[in-house]
PDB file of C-alpha atoms in Angstrom:
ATOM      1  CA  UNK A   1      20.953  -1.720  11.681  1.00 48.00           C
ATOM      2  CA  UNK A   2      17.505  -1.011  12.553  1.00 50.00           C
ATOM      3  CA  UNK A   3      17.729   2.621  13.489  1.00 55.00           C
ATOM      4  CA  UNK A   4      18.876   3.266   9.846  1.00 62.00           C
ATOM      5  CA  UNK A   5      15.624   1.847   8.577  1.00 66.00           C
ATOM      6  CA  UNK A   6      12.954   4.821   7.446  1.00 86.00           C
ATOM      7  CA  UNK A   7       9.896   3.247   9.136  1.00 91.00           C
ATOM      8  CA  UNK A   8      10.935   1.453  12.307  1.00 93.00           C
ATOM      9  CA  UNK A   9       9.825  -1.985  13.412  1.00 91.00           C
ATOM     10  CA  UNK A  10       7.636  -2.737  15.137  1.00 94.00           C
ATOM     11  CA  UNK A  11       4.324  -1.741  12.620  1.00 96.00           C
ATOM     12  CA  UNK A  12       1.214  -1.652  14.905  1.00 97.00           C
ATOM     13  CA  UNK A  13      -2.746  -1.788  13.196  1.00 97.00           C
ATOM     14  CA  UNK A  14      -5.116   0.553  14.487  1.00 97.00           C
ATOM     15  CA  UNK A  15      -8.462   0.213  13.732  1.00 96.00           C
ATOM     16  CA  UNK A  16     -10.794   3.458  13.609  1.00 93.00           C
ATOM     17  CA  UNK A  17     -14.215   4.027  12.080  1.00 89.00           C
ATOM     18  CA  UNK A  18     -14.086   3.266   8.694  1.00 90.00           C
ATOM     19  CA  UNK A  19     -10.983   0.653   8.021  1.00 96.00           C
ATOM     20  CA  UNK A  20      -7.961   0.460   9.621  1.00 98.00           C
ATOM     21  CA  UNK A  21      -4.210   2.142   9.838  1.00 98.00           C
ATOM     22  CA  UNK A  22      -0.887   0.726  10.051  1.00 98.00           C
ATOM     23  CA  UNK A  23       1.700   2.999  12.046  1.00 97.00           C
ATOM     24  CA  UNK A  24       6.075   2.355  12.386  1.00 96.00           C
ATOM     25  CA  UNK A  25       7.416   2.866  15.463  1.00 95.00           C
ATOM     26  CA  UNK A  26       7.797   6.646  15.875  1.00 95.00           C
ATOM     27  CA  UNK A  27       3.784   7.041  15.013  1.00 96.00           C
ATOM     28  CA  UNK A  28       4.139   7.856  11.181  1.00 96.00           C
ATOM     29  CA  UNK A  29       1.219   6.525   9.051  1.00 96.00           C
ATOM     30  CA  UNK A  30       2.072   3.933   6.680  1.00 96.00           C
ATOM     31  CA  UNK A  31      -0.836   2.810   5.203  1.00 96.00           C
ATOM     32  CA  UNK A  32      -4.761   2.688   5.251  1.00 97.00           C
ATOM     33  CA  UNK A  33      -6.769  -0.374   4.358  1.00 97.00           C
ATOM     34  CA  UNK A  34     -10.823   0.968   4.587  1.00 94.00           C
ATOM     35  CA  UNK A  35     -13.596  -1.174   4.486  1.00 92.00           C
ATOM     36  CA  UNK A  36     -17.771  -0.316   3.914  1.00 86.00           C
ATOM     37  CA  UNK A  37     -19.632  -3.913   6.201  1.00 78.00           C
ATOM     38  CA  UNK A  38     -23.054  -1.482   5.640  1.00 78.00           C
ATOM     39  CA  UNK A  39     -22.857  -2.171   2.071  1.00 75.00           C
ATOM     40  CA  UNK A  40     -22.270  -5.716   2.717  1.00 67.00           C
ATOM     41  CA  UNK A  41     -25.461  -5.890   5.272  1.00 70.00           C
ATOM     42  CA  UNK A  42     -27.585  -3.965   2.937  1.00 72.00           C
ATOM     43  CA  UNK A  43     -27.425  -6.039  -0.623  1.00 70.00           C
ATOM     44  CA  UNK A  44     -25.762  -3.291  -1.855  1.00 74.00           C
ATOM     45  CA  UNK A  45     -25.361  -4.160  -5.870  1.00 77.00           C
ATOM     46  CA  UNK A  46     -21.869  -3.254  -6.090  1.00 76.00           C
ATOM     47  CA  UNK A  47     -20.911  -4.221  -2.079  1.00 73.00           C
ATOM     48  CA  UNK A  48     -18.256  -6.545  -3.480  1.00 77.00           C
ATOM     49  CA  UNK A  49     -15.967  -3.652  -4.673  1.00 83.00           C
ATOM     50  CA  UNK A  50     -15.339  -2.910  -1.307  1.00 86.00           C
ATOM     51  CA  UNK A  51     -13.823  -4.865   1.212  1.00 88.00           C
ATOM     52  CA  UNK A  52     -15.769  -6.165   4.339  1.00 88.00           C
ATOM     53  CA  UNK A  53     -14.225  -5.544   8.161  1.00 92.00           C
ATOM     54  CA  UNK A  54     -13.044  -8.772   8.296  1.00 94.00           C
ATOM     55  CA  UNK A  55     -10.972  -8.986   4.463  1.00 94.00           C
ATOM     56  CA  UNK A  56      -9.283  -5.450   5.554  1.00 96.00           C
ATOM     57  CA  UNK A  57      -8.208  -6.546   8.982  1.00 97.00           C
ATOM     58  CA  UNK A  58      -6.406  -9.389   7.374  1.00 98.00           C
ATOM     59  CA  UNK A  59      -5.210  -7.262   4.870  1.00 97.00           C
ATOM     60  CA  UNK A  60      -3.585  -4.594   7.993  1.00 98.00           C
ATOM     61  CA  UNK A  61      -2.464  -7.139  10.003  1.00 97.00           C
ATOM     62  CA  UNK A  62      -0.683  -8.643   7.403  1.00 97.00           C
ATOM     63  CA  UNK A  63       0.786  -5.413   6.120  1.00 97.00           C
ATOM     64  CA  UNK A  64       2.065  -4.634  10.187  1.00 96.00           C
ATOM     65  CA  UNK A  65       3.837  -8.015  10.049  1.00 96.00           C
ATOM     66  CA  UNK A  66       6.316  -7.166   7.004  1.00 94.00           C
ATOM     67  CA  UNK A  67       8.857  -5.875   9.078  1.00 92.00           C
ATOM     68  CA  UNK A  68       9.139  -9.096  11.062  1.00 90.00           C
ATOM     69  CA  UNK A  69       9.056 -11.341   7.365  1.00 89.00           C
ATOM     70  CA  UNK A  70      12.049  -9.662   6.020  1.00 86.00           C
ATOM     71  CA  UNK A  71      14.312  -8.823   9.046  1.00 82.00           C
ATOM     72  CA  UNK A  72      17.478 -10.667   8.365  1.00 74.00           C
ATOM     73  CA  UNK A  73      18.829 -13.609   9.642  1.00 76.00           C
ATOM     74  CA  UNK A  74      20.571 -13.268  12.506  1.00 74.00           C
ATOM     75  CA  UNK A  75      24.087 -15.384  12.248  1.00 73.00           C
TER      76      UNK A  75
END
């Protein structure tokens, strides 16, 4: 049943420079969740429309674990 799926389990998060990406199996970008911590550091007056490192990591890792939250029961 899985190889009939579009984006293959398992999702991995990368993290790169400015947020991080979620990838399928086969490599294929899913998703990006980006994030601005200088704005954050600085007092930057509108820093809280952005997300810090830490709230977008959750956010990824949390997207990479769908897959695994919805497979089907095995019976």
């Amino acid at each position: 049943m899985d190889n009939l799926r579009r984006f293959p389990a398992p999702w991995v998060m990368e993290e790169d420079k400015d947020g991080f990406r979620v990838k399928d199996a086969n490599g294929f970008f899913i998703c990006g969740v980006m994030h601005r911590e200088d704005l954050h550091r600085s007092g930057y007056q509108y820093a809280d429309s952005f997300l810090t490192r830490d709230e977008a990591r959750r956010i990824a890792k949390a997207i990479s674990r769908l897959p695994e939250l919805l497979r089907r029961p095995q019976y």
